Amino acid sequence: MFIADLRKEFYQELIGKRLLVLVNYDIDAICASKILQSLFRCDNVLYSLVPIMGLAGLRRAYNEHKEDVRYVLLVNCGGCIDIVDVLQPEQDVVFFICDSHRPYDVCNVYSDGQVQILGEMNTNENIPAFEDIFQDSDEESDDEDGGYEGGGGDEDSDNESGGANQRVNRIEKRLLRRRERKAWQERRNTLMFEYAQYAYYAQSSALTVFELAWHMSKDSIDLLWWAIVGVTEQKLLGKLESSSYTLLMQRIQSHVSRLTNKASDQAIQTSVKIVFESDLQLALFRHWSVLDSFRYSYYPACRLKLWTYKGEKVMHEMLVDMGLPLVQAKQTFSAMDLVLRKEFYEKMEKFAEKYNMPEVTYASFVLNYGYRNRYSAADYVYALLAILESVGKNRLPEACFLESMDALSRAEKPVLDEGIERCKTLLVTIFKQVQSSLELHQIRSGGGFLYLVLQEEVPFFSCPYGLLMLARFLLRAHVAVSRNVRAKELPLIVIAPISLQRGVSLLAGVPPVVEDSRHFFAKAFEDASNRSGAVISQDFFETAVIQIQHADCAKFFDALNVILS
């Protein structure tokens, strides 16, 4: 069930109770949980926060804490599965779900109160009506009553004919009910397929939680900034359509103006500011050189084909047109000549159309604090992504999660800066892999899709978001150089080994470049596994990512080709 009044039906219910908060490994969820922590400290709410990576982690975390809690909050997880069926909780346990993944599981939507979804029902999500997908068990068992009754030998012919007529009527009614139920079942299957065939994302969970803080008059500049970072993550990772992002920016801008103009905030305006301004699709350029940011950002790299000699030449021509000497472009942006820095945005917008980069700018926000600290929302997203993906033998996922949460705090600036440096390595690794794959023609056609199988174990590509970033960059780069007119209409699937010894690989899919953020991989992967007998694990909450036995890849692709063709 949906709850619209989050203050009364959600937050006030938790005061004085102990809460278990289960948080998915993504930046939006981390930002949402950071805002929640701030609210919980205000009201002394007791909580345990546990990061989880998939269904197995969800079950394990719940089983470890179920004896101590009766209220569970799931952030960016649990909304798309039947949470009661998966966890088998006691009847007095209440689950609150704040999840940006769609579509919701209908059992959660029509729960009688044990599962409560934060927010109002969105009619645009086309959730089927209750009566169209659920039937009373009494109606389903009607056919099973009324056995065949034979007449006695001593009854007269009138009784025999009357009994025969009654039996015929009962049989006709039973057949009619069966036909009606079969038609209802077929209609239900059609509705459920149309509802659940595509996976997509809705409003950022961080923004939802921030607006709860706003309604309770407990919002602040820091909480708003964390919400902005959550929304920006959706933008940069292709989870949100441009039109939806633009509408959200307008809403957020009103919050920025309100908090900036608060009388109580006048004292801190000189030290902490959020400024609305156009940002560039150049990753980390404020903390990198212009040349490196151009080369390793997927948008300019794909537009100019920077993995080729010709593309490099075009980039240098653009720098000449902009009046930016190569010596300056190779320096860190903050070390460039002041006049060149001030003119950089204007020159980029001026020459964007000429060099086939019409969407190089987008609306965003920048955080200024102290004397020299200036970070865009995209800088935070890239830094947190790199920290989350830096799992290693001596570095557990939980440590990465906690470090990324620390990086959101202004007091932990060194952690953020370290994340930015790690992200530079991540972006360089992705670009080199794209360049190598294109030069060696490693992207193959599987019929209804494109695919790439990596042979070497690369730590950055052993994690879901690193592999998804590679796949997104690679697909756009392939479309930019491909002569196949159908390339724009094909999705791309990338497989990277997690453990060569165990023969386990990570598989990630990205939708075609001509489509929006919706994808169909969850159902397609499940059907392909059933058809081929391939061993896969659909454990991640990101349904475009699965684990698969490397030996099963060939037959899995064959089955997937049949489905997508």
XYZ file of C-alpha atoms in Angstrom:
565
model
C 0.000 0.000 0.000
C 1.059 3.592 -0.615
C 1.327 6.191 2.144
C 1.161 9.821 1.045
C 1.610 11.565 4.418
C 5.189 10.514 5.171
C 5.438 12.677 8.253
C 2.440 11.152 10.030
C 2.222 7.634 8.610
C 5.953 6.933 8.372
C 8.253 9.127 10.445
C 6.114 9.633 13.546
C 5.470 5.892 13.642
C 9.209 5.322 14.149
C 9.781 7.661 17.075
C 10.462 5.576 20.172
C 10.854 2.392 18.093
C 13.929 0.510 16.929
C 14.381 0.495 13.151
C 16.384 -1.656 10.748
C 17.527 0.312 7.675
C 18.639 -1.821 4.698
C 20.426 0.258 2.059
C 21.332 -0.769 -1.478
C 24.838 -0.176 -2.851
C 24.117 2.863 -4.997
C 24.785 6.583 -4.616
C 21.134 7.645 -4.506
C 20.527 5.188 -1.640
C 23.646 6.397 0.197
C 22.478 10.019 -0.082
C 18.985 9.083 1.126
C 20.378 7.183 4.123
C 22.673 10.121 4.951
C 19.637 12.430 5.094
C 17.760 9.898 7.216
C 20.654 9.676 9.659
C 20.471 13.437 10.139
C 16.724 13.235 10.847
C 17.116 10.292 13.209
C 19.734 12.184 15.240
C 17.277 15.065 15.695
C 14.644 12.783 17.240
C 16.884 10.149 18.877
C 15.483 7.340 16.727
C 17.281 4.040 17.373
C 18.326 2.345 14.149
C 20.716 -0.197 12.673
C 21.967 0.581 9.149
C 23.100 -2.353 7.012
C 24.347 -2.014 3.385
C 23.219 -4.859 1.134
C 24.208 -5.785 -2.405
C 21.475 -8.213 -3.453
C 18.743 -10.626 -2.413
C 21.145 -12.903 -0.531
C 22.408 -9.918 1.470
C 18.813 -8.812 2.108
C 17.858 -12.203 3.566
C 21.033 -12.444 5.617
C 20.706 -8.939 7.092
C 17.036 -9.420 7.969
C 17.604 -12.823 9.598
C 20.433 -11.399 11.708
C 18.283 -8.552 13.075
C 14.709 -9.863 12.958
C 14.592 -10.705 16.665
C 15.288 -7.087 17.668
C 13.134 -5.052 15.268
C 9.535 -4.766 14.168
C 10.055 -1.918 11.700
C 12.232 -2.276 8.582
C 13.044 0.475 6.059
C 14.365 -0.567 2.649
C 16.151 2.132 0.636
C 16.386 1.494 -3.135
C 15.721 -2.203 -2.645
C 12.748 -4.473 -2.028
C 10.158 -2.602 -4.047
C 10.322 -4.868 -7.101
C 10.092 -8.186 -5.219
C 7.360 -9.676 -3.049
C 9.110 -8.766 0.177
C 6.795 -10.804 2.427
C 7.246 -13.918 0.319
C 11.044 -13.485 0.191
C 11.630 -12.805 3.905
C 8.708 -14.719 5.480
C 8.370 -12.254 8.407
C 6.069 -12.380 11.410
C 2.717 -10.697 10.899
C 3.542 -7.775 13.204
C 6.642 -6.735 11.224
C 6.100 -3.611 9.087
C 8.207 -2.875 5.990
C 8.586 0.682 4.690
C 9.899 0.867 1.114
C 11.619 3.892 -0.416
C 12.738 2.583 -3.794
C 13.392 4.349 -7.104
C 13.404 1.052 -9.038
C 10.308 0.270 -11.061
C 7.986 -1.510 -11.583
C 6.810 -2.265 -8.047
C 5.754 -5.804 -7.216
C 1.929 -5.825 -7.153
C 1.897 -7.760 -3.867
C 3.668 -4.824 -2.226
C 1.288 -2.345 -3.860
C -1.838 -4.138 -2.600
C -0.492 -5.210 0.788
C -2.960 -4.775 3.648
C -0.495 -2.671 5.655
C 2.485 -4.902 6.344
C 4.245 -3.367 3.331
C 4.008 0.420 3.042
C 5.484 2.261 0.052
C 6.584 5.854 0.685
C 4.783 8.187 -1.702
C 1.580 8.397 -3.700
C 0.514 6.017 -6.465
C 1.602 7.362 -9.847
C -1.031 6.798 -12.524
C 1.672 6.982 -15.226
C 3.139 3.718 -13.950
C -0.008 1.849 -15.117
C -0.298 -0.392 -12.064
C -3.075 -2.943 -12.784
C -6.273 -2.664 -10.755
C -6.657 -5.056 -7.832
C -9.673 -6.881 -9.252
C -7.845 -7.469 -12.553
C -4.978 -9.438 -11.002
C -6.355 -10.958 -7.775
C -9.316 -13.266 -7.185
C -10.879 -14.473 -3.964
C -9.915 -18.031 -3.107
C -13.639 -18.844 -2.576
C -14.332 -18.126 -6.250
C -11.444 -20.307 -7.387
C -12.709 -23.293 -5.426
C -16.315 -23.136 -6.671
C -15.612 -25.715 -9.375
C -14.513 -28.301 -6.869
C -17.904 -28.641 -5.134
C -20.970 -30.383 -6.413
C -20.103 -34.008 -7.178
C -22.073 -36.216 -9.548
C -25.221 -37.579 -7.910
C -26.829 -40.629 -9.467
C -30.567 -41.296 -9.067
C -31.998 -44.325 -7.190
C -33.534 -47.220 -9.038
C -36.934 -46.753 -7.287
C -37.397 -43.080 -8.221
C -40.086 -42.220 -10.750
C -39.305 -40.792 -14.193
C -40.222 -37.211 -13.199
C -37.678 -37.213 -10.387
C -35.131 -38.772 -12.730
C -35.661 -36.149 -15.419
C -35.616 -33.335 -12.812
C -32.363 -34.629 -11.339
C -30.847 -34.924 -14.807
C -31.796 -31.334 -15.611
C -30.216 -30.131 -12.375
C -27.023 -32.024 -13.167
C -26.922 -30.522 -16.673
C -27.440 -27.041 -15.223
C -24.654 -27.580 -12.691
C -22.286 -28.779 -15.421
C -23.138 -25.831 -17.667
C -22.561 -23.364 -14.812
C -19.283 -25.051 -13.961
C -18.113 -24.880 -17.587
C -19.157 -21.246 -17.808
C -17.191 -20.408 -14.660
C -14.180 -22.237 -16.033
C -14.356 -20.301 -19.305
C -14.726 -17.015 -17.429
C -11.798 -17.833 -15.160
C -9.636 -18.879 -18.129
C -10.456 -15.616 -19.916
C -9.717 -13.681 -16.696
C -6.399 -15.530 -16.310
C -5.384 -14.741 -19.899
C -6.304 -11.102 -19.389
C -4.326 -11.057 -16.126
C -1.248 -12.554 -17.807
C -1.442 -9.900 -20.533
C -1.773 -7.069 -18.005
C 1.092 -8.371 -15.851
C 3.360 -8.802 -18.887
C 2.644 -5.261 -20.101
C 3.209 -3.899 -16.586
C 6.386 -5.800 -15.701
C 8.170 -6.251 -19.045
C 10.276 -3.061 -18.731
C 12.430 -1.979 -15.792
C 13.052 1.724 -15.239
C 13.641 4.342 -12.521
C 11.410 6.900 -10.853
C 12.165 9.895 -8.639
C 15.381 9.780 -6.618
C 14.939 8.326 -3.128
C 17.269 11.013 -1.761
C 14.923 13.714 -3.060
C 11.907 11.919 -1.543
C 13.566 11.810 1.887
C 14.732 15.432 1.595
C 11.175 16.584 0.919
C 10.111 14.700 4.057
C 12.729 16.713 5.986
C 11.401 19.890 4.355
C 7.812 19.154 5.430
C 9.083 18.672 8.989
C 11.116 21.939 8.819
C 14.340 20.011 9.412
C 15.957 20.630 6.052
C 19.315 22.331 5.583
C 21.892 23.190 2.920
C 23.741 19.926 3.506
C 20.597 17.778 3.230
C 19.627 19.552 0.017
C 23.092 18.992 -1.438
C 22.876 15.250 -0.741
C 19.504 15.161 -2.518
C 21.060 16.965 -5.503
C 23.864 14.388 -5.639
C 21.268 11.574 -5.642
C 19.388 13.135 -8.567
C 22.636 13.814 -10.455
C 23.630 10.156 -10.152
C 20.439 9.209 -11.987
C 21.263 11.742 -14.707
C 24.884 10.685 -15.240
C 24.168 6.948 -15.262
C 21.286 7.242 -17.723
C 18.597 6.298 -15.210
C 16.522 9.389 -15.883
C 15.141 10.930 -19.055
C 16.215 14.488 -19.886
C 12.687 15.872 -19.567
C 12.219 14.370 -16.095
C 15.620 15.665 -15.010
C 14.773 19.191 -16.173
C 11.535 19.197 -14.137
C 13.400 17.986 -11.046
C 16.010 20.735 -11.474
C 13.237 23.340 -11.397
C 11.866 21.893 -8.152
C 15.312 21.754 -6.578
C 16.112 25.318 -7.640
C 13.164 26.582 -5.588
C 14.580 24.785 -2.532
C 18.027 26.297 -3.186
C 16.557 29.816 -3.354
C 14.509 29.256 -0.200
C 17.389 27.933 1.900
C 19.829 30.528 0.598
C 17.479 33.382 1.486
C 16.599 32.160 4.965
C 17.283 34.859 7.523
C 18.883 32.323 9.867
C 21.298 31.311 7.122
C 22.701 34.799 6.508
C 25.667 34.108 8.763
C 26.803 31.077 6.793
C 26.093 32.312 3.279
C 29.671 33.421 2.850
C 30.995 29.956 3.742
C 28.451 27.519 2.245
C 26.570 28.142 -0.997
C 24.765 26.021 -3.580
C 24.805 27.772 -6.953
C 22.633 26.842 -9.930
C 24.654 26.912 -13.153
C 25.197 25.032 -16.399
C 27.718 22.227 -16.092
C 29.685 20.533 -18.858
C 29.666 16.870 -19.822
C 33.401 16.794 -19.098
C 34.121 14.494 -16.189
C 35.990 16.090 -13.257
C 37.375 18.926 -15.447
C 37.663 21.267 -12.425
C 40.100 18.798 -10.853
C 41.776 17.530 -14.017
C 43.278 18.985 -17.170
C 40.947 20.032 -19.977
C 42.737 17.664 -22.356
C 42.295 14.607 -20.119
C 38.704 15.478 -19.278
C 37.889 15.746 -23.000
C 39.521 12.434 -23.822
C 38.139 10.321 -20.977
C 34.551 11.655 -20.838
C 32.214 9.497 -22.885
C 30.199 12.340 -24.476
C 33.020 14.317 -26.180
C 35.015 11.126 -26.771
C 32.166 9.525 -28.725
C 31.238 12.726 -30.566
C 34.799 13.398 -31.719
C 35.972 9.736 -31.873
C 38.933 10.562 -29.643
C 40.316 7.013 -29.751
C 41.400 7.741 -33.345
C 44.175 9.953 -34.724
C 41.595 11.961 -36.669
C 39.573 12.546 -33.509
C 42.635 13.813 -31.647
C 43.285 16.205 -34.508
C 39.714 17.537 -34.388
C 40.005 18.068 -30.614
C 43.170 20.115 -31.106
C 41.405 22.169 -33.782
C 38.601 22.885 -31.327
C 41.075 24.022 -28.681
C 42.638 26.376 -31.253
C 39.217 27.815 -32.124
C 38.559 28.333 -28.420
C 41.847 30.166 -28.046
C 43.085 27.625 -25.499
C 46.803 26.851 -25.975
C 47.833 23.219 -25.675
C 50.188 24.094 -22.814
C 47.239 25.476 -20.849
C 44.937 22.559 -21.779
C 47.464 20.088 -20.352
C 47.563 21.846 -16.990
C 45.147 21.232 -14.140
C 42.108 23.454 -14.695
C 42.700 25.427 -11.483
C 46.264 26.228 -12.647
C 45.156 27.632 -16.010
C 45.249 31.330 -16.783
C 42.395 33.103 -14.987
C 41.044 34.718 -18.163
C 40.985 31.351 -19.969
C 39.150 29.740 -17.033
C 36.486 32.419 -17.008
C 35.937 32.153 -20.772
C 35.943 28.342 -20.870
C 32.164 27.836 -20.443
C 31.300 30.526 -22.949
C 33.732 29.171 -25.542
C 32.484 25.602 -25.078
C 28.891 26.677 -25.704
C 29.947 28.783 -28.688
C 31.757 25.976 -30.531
C 29.631 23.014 -29.340
C 27.390 22.989 -32.430
C 30.312 23.289 -34.831
C 32.009 20.226 -33.351
C 28.853 18.089 -33.069
C 28.395 18.423 -29.305
C 25.008 20.140 -28.986
C 24.282 18.703 -25.531
C 27.657 19.386 -23.941
C 25.997 21.567 -21.270
C 23.251 20.622 -18.824
C 21.627 22.240 -15.794
C 23.263 21.395 -12.487
C 24.470 22.794 -9.163
C 27.830 23.628 -7.635
C 28.732 23.586 -3.940
C 31.053 26.340 -2.688
C 32.419 26.336 0.846
C 35.461 27.788 2.502
C 37.906 29.755 0.384
C 38.842 27.375 -2.419
C 36.457 24.418 -2.206
C 34.262 24.218 -5.292
C 32.653 20.939 -6.340
C 29.879 20.205 -8.805
C 27.274 17.549 -8.100
C 28.860 15.462 -10.879
C 32.232 15.613 -9.074
C 30.609 14.031 -6.018
C 28.921 11.341 -8.109
C 32.125 10.334 -9.895
C 34.106 10.299 -6.634
C 31.508 8.173 -4.829
C 31.285 5.772 -7.766
C 35.040 5.220 -7.681
C 34.997 4.646 -3.926
C 32.130 2.141 -4.189
C 33.897 0.265 -6.997
C 37.244 0.031 -5.194
C 36.508 -3.373 -3.643
C 39.592 -5.552 -3.311
C 41.095 -8.457 -1.408
C 41.893 -6.225 1.559
C 38.926 -3.906 1.097
C 35.431 -5.207 1.837
C 32.304 -3.764 0.158
C 31.047 -2.566 3.555
C 34.205 -0.475 4.006
C 33.695 1.091 0.565
C 30.077 1.880 1.435
C 30.976 3.600 4.712
C 33.808 5.539 3.075
C 31.514 6.785 0.314
C 29.036 7.914 2.975
C 31.842 9.790 4.737
C 32.809 11.476 1.459
C 29.453 13.297 1.468
C 30.417 15.227 4.594
C 32.205 18.545 4.089
C 34.423 17.701 7.056
C 35.780 14.681 5.149
C 37.167 16.584 2.176
C 40.325 14.370 1.906
C 38.108 11.305 1.395
C 36.266 13.068 -1.452
C 39.517 14.175 -3.065
C 40.879 10.632 -2.872
C 37.705 9.399 -4.570
C 38.213 11.926 -7.368
C 41.748 10.626 -7.949
C 40.469 7.041 -8.010
C 37.804 8.012 -10.509
C 40.435 9.397 -12.869
C 42.013 5.928 -12.915
C 38.577 4.359 -13.486
C 37.782 6.658 -16.435
C 41.207 6.093 -18.017
C 40.753 2.314 -17.657
C 37.313 2.477 -19.299
C 38.588 4.590 -22.205
C 41.540 2.271 -22.864
C 39.234 -0.752 -22.853
C 36.873 0.981 -25.299
C 39.782 1.925 -27.565
C 41.205 -1.606 -27.475
C 37.809 -3.253 -28.124
C 37.113 -1.026 -31.127
C 40.563 -1.403 -32.675
C 40.454 -5.206 -32.336
C 36.805 -5.384 -33.529
C 35.822 -7.340 -30.428
C 32.184 -6.227 -30.437
C 30.217 -8.974 -32.136
C 26.648 -9.202 -33.354
C 24.439 -11.811 -31.713
C 21.515 -11.155 -34.068
C 19.142 -9.176 -31.879
C 21.924 -7.654 -29.783
C 25.621 -6.771 -29.666
C 28.018 -8.348 -27.205
C 31.570 -8.173 -25.918
C 33.330 -10.832 -23.843
C 36.339 -9.627 -21.850
C 38.997 -12.255 -21.241
C 41.020 -10.598 -18.463
C 39.971 -10.036 -14.880
C 39.886 -6.266 -14.242
C 38.939 -5.135 -10.692
C 36.968 -2.098 -11.911
C 34.790 -4.303 -14.146
C 34.105 -6.858 -11.426
C 31.539 -4.488 -9.895
C 28.126 -3.651 -11.415
C 28.512 0.097 -11.905
C 32.007 -0.085 -13.380
C 30.803 -2.618 -15.947
C 27.654 -0.604 -16.723
C 29.744 2.541 -17.288
C 31.999 0.602 -19.662
C 29.015 -0.865 -21.544
C 27.344 2.539 -21.936
C 30.544 4.179 -23.213
C 31.286 1.227 -25.499
C 27.844 1.138 -27.109
C 27.896 4.839 -27.976
C 31.448 4.568 -29.295
C 30.502 1.575 -31.447
C 27.454 3.395 -32.861
C 29.674 6.391 -33.676
C 31.980 4.311 -35.913
C 29.666 1.529 -37.125
C 28.437 1.397 -40.715
C 25.534 -0.801 -39.700
C 22.356 1.291 -39.761
C 20.791 -1.042 -37.165
C 23.532 -0.410 -34.593
C 21.468 2.354 -32.936
C 18.585 -0.058 -32.418
C 20.577 -2.855 -30.757
C 21.347 -3.277 -27.042
C 24.840 -4.201 -25.877
C 25.774 -6.964 -23.437
C 29.230 -7.026 -21.846
C 30.664 -9.971 -19.921
C 33.657 -9.576 -17.599
C 35.201 -12.358 -15.477
C 34.871 -11.975 -11.708
C 36.919 -15.047 -10.854
C 38.743 -17.007 -13.539
C 39.394 -19.811 -11.057
C 35.712 -20.340 -10.280
C 34.651 -19.606 -13.861
C 32.176 -16.918 -12.763
C 31.530 -13.786 -14.826
C 29.523 -10.598 -14.455
C 27.099 -9.779 -17.276
C 25.614 -6.310 -17.803
C 23.252 -5.006 -20.471
C 22.515 -1.466 -21.664
C 19.536 -0.523 -23.870
C 19.910 0.834 -27.431
C 20.974 4.456 -27.799
C 17.693 5.383 -29.512
C 15.606 4.256 -26.529
C 15.014 5.913 -23.172
C 16.120 4.651 -19.770
C 13.731 1.661 -19.806
C 15.162 -1.792 -20.395
C 13.830 -5.337 -20.743
C 16.830 -7.341 -19.529
C 15.281 -8.809 -16.361
C 12.648 -10.846 -18.239
C 14.930 -11.580 -21.196
C 17.729 -12.942 -18.991
C 15.297 -15.098 -17.020
C 13.712 -16.548 -20.161
C 17.116 -17.183 -21.778
C 18.287 -19.018 -18.671
C 15.180 -21.218 -18.642
C 15.493 -22.014 -22.351
C 19.207 -22.771 -22.304
C 19.676 -24.272 -18.864
C 22.474 -21.768 -18.187
C 23.330 -21.209 -14.523
C 22.754 -17.533 -13.690
C 22.223 -15.537 -10.509
C 19.760 -12.625 -10.668
C 20.704 -11.450 -7.197
C 21.341 -7.752 -7.880
C 18.688 -5.070 -7.459
C 20.015 -3.631 -10.731
C 18.120 -6.068 -12.952
C 20.335 -5.383 -15.984
C 23.215 -7.137 -14.163
C 23.557 -10.866 -13.449
C 26.233 -13.413 -12.622
C 26.751 -16.325 -15.005
C 28.995 -19.344 -15.341
C 31.467 -18.490 -18.086
C 31.063 -21.943 -19.661
C 27.330 -21.251 -20.158
C 27.761 -17.985 -22.071
C 27.517 -19.501 -25.564
C 24.225 -21.328 -25.031
C 22.865 -18.379 -23.033
C 23.569 -16.055 -25.988
C 21.904 -18.511 -28.396
C 18.736 -18.533 -26.312
C 18.852 -14.746 -25.858
C 19.138 -14.274 -29.612
C 15.957 -16.310 -30.151
C 14.110 -14.138 -27.615
C 15.349 -10.748 -28.859
C 15.053 -11.542 -32.554
